[in-house]
Short mmCIF file of C-alpha atoms in Angstrom, two decimals:
data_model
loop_
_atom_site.label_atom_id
_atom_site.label_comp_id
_atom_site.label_asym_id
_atom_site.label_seq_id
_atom_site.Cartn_x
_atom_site.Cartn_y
_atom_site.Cartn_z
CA UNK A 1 -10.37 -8.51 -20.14
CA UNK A 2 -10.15 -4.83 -18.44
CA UNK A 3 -10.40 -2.86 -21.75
CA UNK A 4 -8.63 0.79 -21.24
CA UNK A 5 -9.96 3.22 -23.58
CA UNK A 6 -7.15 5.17 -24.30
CA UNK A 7 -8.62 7.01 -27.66
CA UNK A 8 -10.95 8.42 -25.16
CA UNK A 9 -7.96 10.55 -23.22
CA UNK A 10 -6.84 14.06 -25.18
CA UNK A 11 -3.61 15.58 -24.55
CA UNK A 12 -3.50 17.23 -21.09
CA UNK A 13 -6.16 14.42 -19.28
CA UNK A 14 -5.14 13.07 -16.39
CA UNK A 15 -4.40 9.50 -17.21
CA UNK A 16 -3.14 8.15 -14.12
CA UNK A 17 -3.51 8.57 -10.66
CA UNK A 18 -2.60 7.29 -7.19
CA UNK A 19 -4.93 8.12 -4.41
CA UNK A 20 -3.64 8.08 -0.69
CA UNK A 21 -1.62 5.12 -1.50
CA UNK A 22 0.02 3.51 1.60
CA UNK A 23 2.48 0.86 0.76
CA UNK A 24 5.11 -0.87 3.35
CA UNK A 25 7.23 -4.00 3.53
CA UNK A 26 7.32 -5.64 7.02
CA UNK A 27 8.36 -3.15 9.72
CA UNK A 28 9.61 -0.63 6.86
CA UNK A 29 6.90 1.61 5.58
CA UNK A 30 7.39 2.95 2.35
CA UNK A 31 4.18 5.70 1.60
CA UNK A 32 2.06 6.74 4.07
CA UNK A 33 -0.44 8.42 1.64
CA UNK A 34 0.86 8.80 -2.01
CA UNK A 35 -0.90 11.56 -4.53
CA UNK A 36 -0.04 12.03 -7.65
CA UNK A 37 -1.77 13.00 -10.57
CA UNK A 38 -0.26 11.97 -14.40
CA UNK A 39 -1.26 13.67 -17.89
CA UNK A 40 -1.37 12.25 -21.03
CA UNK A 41 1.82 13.75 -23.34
CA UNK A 42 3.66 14.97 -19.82
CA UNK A 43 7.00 13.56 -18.65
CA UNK A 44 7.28 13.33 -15.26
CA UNK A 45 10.22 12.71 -12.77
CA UNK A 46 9.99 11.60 -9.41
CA UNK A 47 12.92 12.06 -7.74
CA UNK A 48 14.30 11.51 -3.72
CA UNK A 49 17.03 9.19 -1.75
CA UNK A 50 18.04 6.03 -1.89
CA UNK A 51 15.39 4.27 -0.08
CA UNK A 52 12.39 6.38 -0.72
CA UNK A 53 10.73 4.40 -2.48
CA UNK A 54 10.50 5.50 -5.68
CA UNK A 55 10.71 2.95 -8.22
CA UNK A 56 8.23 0.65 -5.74
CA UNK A 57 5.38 3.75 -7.48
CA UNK A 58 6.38 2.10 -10.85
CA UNK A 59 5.92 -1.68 -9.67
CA UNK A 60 2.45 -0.74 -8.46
CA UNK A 61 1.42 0.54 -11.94
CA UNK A 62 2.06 -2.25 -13.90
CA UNK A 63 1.12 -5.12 -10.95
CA UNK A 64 4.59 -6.31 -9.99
CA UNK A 65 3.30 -4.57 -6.02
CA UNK A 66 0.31 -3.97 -4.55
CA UNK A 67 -0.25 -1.23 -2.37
CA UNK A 68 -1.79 -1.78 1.18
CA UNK A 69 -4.09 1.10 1.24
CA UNK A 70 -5.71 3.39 -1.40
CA UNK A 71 -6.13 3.31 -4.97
CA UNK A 72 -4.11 3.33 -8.42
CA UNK A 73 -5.82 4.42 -11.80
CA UNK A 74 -5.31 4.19 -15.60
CA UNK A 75 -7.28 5.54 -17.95
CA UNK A 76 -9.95 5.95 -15.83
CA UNK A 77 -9.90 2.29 -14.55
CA UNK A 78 -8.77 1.24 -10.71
CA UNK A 79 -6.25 -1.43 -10.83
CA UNK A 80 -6.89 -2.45 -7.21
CA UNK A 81 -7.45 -6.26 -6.97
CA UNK A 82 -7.59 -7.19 -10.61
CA UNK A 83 -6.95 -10.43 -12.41
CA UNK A 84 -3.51 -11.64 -14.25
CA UNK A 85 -5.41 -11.60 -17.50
CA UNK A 86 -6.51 -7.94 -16.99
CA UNK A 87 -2.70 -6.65 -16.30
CA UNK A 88 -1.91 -8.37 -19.59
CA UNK A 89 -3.94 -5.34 -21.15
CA UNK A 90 -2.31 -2.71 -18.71
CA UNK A 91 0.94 -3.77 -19.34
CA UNK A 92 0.42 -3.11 -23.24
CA UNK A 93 -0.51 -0.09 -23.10
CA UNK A 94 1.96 0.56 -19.61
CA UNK A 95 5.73 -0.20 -20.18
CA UNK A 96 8.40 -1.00 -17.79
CA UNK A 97 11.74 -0.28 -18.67
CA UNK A 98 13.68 -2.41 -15.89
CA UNK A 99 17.05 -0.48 -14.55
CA UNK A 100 18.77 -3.49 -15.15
CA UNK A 101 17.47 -3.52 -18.96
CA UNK A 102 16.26 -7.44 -17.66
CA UNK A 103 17.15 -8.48 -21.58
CA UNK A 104 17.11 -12.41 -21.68
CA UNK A 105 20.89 -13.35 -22.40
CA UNK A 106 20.01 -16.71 -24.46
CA UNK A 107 17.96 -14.85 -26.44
CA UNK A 108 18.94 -12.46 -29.71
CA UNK A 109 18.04 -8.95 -30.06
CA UNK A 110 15.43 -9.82 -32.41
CA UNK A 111 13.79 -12.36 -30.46
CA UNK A 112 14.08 -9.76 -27.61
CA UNK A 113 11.56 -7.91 -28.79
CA UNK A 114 9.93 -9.80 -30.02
CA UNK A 115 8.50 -11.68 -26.83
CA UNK A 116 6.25 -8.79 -25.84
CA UNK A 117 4.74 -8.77 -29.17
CA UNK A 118 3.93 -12.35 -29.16
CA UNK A 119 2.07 -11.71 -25.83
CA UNK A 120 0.26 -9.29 -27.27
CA UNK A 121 -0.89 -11.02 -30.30
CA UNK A 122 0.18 -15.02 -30.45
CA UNK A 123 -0.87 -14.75 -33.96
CA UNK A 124 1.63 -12.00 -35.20
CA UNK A 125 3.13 -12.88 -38.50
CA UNK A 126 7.29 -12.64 -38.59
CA UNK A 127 6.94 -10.43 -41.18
CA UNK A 128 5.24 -8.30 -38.72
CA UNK A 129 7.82 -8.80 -36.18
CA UNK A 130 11.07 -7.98 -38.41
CA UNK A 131 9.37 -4.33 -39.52
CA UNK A 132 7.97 -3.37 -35.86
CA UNK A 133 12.13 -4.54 -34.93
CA UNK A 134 13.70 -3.18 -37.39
CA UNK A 135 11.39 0.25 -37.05
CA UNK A 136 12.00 0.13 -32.93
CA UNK A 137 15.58 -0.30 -33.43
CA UNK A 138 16.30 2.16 -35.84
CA UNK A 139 14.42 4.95 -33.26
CA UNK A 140 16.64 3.86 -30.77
CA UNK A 141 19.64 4.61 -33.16
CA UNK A 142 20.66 0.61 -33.28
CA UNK A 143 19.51 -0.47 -36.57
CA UNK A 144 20.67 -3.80 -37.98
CA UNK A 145 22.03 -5.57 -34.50
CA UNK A 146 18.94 -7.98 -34.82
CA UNK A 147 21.09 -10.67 -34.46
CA UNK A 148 23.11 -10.38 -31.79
CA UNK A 149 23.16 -11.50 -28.19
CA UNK A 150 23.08 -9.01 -25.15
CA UNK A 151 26.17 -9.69 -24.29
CA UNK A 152 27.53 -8.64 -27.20
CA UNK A 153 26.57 -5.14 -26.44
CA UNK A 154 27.78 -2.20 -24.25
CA UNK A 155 25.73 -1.14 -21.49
CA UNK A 156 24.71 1.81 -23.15
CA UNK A 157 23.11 -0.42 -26.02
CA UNK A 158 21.39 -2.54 -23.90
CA UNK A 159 19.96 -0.09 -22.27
CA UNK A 160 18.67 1.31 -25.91
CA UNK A 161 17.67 -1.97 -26.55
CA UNK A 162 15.58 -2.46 -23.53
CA UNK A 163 14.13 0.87 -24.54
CA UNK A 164 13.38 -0.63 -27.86
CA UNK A 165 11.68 -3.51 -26.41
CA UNK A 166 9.75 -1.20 -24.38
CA UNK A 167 8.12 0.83 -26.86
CA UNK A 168 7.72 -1.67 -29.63
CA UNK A 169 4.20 -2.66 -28.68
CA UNK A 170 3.91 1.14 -28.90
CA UNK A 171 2.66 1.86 -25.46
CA UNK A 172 1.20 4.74 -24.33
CA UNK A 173 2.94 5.33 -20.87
CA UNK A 174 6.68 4.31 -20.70
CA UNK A 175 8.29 4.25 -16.87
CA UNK A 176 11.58 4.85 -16.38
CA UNK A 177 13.34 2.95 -13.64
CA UNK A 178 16.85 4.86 -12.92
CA UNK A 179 17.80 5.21 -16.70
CA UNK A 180 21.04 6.35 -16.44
CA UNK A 181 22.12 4.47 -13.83
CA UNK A 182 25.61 3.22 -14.56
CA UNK A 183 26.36 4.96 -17.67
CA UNK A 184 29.00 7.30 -18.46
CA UNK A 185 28.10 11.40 -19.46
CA UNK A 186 27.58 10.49 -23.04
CA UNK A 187 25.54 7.90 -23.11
CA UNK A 188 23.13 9.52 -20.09
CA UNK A 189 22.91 12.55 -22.51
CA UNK A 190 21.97 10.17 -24.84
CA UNK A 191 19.21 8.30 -22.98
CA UNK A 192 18.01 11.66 -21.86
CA UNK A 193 17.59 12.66 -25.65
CA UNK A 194 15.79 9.40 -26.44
CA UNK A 195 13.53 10.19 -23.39
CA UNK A 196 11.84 13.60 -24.99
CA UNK A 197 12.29 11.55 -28.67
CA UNK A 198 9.99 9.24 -26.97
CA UNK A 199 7.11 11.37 -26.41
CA UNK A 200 8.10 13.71 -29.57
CA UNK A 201 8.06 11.03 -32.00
CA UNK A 202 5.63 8.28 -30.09
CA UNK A 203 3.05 11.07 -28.19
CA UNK A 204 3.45 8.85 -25.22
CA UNK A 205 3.64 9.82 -21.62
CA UNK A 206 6.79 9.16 -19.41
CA UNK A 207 7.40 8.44 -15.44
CA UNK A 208 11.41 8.59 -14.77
CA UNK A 209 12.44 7.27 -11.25
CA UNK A 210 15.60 8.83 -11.04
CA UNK A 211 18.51 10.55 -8.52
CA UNK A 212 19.83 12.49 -11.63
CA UNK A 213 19.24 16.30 -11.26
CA UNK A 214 20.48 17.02 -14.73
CA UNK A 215 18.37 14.25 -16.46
CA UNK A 216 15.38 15.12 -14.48
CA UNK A 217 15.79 18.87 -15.90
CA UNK A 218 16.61 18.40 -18.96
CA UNK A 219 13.45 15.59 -19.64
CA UNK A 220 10.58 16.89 -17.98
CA UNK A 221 7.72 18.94 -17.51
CA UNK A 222 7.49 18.30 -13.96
CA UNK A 223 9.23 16.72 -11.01
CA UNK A 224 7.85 15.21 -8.22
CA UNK A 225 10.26 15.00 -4.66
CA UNK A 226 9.43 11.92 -2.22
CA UNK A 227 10.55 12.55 1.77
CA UNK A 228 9.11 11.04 4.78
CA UNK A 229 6.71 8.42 2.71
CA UNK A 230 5.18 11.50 0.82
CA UNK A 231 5.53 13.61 -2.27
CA UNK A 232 6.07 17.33 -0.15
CA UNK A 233 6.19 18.76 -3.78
CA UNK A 234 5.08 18.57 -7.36
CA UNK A 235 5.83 21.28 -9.96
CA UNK A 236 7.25 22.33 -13.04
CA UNK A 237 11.29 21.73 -13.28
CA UNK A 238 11.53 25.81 -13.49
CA UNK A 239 9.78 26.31 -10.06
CA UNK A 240 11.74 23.69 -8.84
CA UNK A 241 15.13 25.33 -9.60
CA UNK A 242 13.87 28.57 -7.72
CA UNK A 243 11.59 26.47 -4.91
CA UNK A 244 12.75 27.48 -0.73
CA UNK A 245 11.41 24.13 0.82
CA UNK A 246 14.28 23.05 2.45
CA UNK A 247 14.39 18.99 2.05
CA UNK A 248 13.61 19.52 -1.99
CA UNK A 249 16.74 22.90 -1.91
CA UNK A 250 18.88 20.67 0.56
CA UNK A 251 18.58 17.68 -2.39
CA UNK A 252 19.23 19.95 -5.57
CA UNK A 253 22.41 21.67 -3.47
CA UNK A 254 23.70 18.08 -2.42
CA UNK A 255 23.06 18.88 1.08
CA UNK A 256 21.39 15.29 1.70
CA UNK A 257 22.99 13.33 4.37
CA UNK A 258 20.87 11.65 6.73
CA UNK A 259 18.16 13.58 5.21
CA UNK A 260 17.43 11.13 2.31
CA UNK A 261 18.76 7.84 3.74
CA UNK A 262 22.31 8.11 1.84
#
């Protein structure tokens, strides 16, 4: 099995990287050249239209896509044409949290999480389970709804408890797939709070695909903008308030029509 060294990377290594990554789907392409570069501890937004591609840079990381041309890296390691039983180990120490929260309805809360940390370890003891639950739950600010079904729960909650499920292998990377899609002010203030408790409290990195200016400035370090199949810039969130590059200004000021596809 790929084995990703991951004690090896101090805070501020690059961890991840994609590498002139060309990606397209039939006669729509997608990237035409993708570089970005991803440090341990950082969180980083990448942000653009509908259309733009940008959650299809989070499906390549953890194998759900393959891109056509170039290469993707973690922790050192290309992920370019490897088996099923190697993206077991990428996708424990890489988490997806789905926009849609993808919770399995028949299931409990409990038994929610507790699916990834079968796969990790088949051997797990229950007693192991019910503390790493009970510990994931209670960072998420849901302690003690174990036994309830998803559908039992506001979409706020689910989305914490997707979260929960996310981190309770304790991964090292967590992407964000449109967090706050769907959710009213309060509870997008609160996902953006669990977002920086996230790498406070776990020391883990974060990638947020999002169309949320305030989330992506209050969460991270930097922000990546996708137009015309390319990031045309990547820097902190305070140069990006003051940047002059006119598709990135034309975004932030909600001057986007037919610029970004919407």
């Amino acid at each position: 099995m790929l084995e990703l060294e991951t004690e090896k990377f101090k805070a501020g290594d690059i961890i991840i990287t994609y590498q002139d990554v060309w990606k397209g789907f039939e006669d729509l392409s997608v990237y035409e050249g993708l570089n970005l570069e991803i440090r341990k501890g950082e969180t980083v937004s990448i942000m653009g239209g509908s259309g733009t591609g940008k959650t299809v840079a989070l499906k390549m990381l953890v194998g759900l896509l393959t891109p056509d041309r170039g290469d993707i890296t973690v922790f050192g390691k290309s992920i370019i044409g490897i088996s099923e039983k190697d993206w077991v180990a990428v996708r424990q120490r890489v988490s997806l949290l789905f926009q849609s929260n993808a919770l399995f309805d028949s299931l409990d809360v409990r038994e929610n999480l507790a699916y990834p940390l079968r796969i990790k370890d088949p051997h797990i003891a229950e007693s192991e389970i019910d503390r790493l639950v009970e510990e994931k739950l209670g960072l998420v600010g849901l302690p003690g709804i174990q036994h309830k079904k998803p559908s039992d729960l506001s979409g706020g909650m689910q989305k914490r408890v997707g979260l929960a499920r996310a981190i309770v292998t304790e991964p090292d990377v967590i992407l964000w797939d449109e967090p706050t899609t769907g959710l009213d002010p309060i509870n997008t203030r609160r996902i953006g709070s669990l977002i920086k408790r996230m790498n406070e409290v776990l020391g883990c990195t974060s990638i947020v695909v999002t169309h949320d200016i305030g989330t992506a400035f209050e969460v991270s370090d930097r922000i990546a903008f996708l137009f015309n199949k390319k990031l045309i810039l990547t820097d902190t969130t305070e140069n990006i308030k003051k940047t002059d590059v006119p598709e990135v200004r034309n975004f932030l000021d909600g001057r986007f029509q037919g610029l970004y596809g919407e």
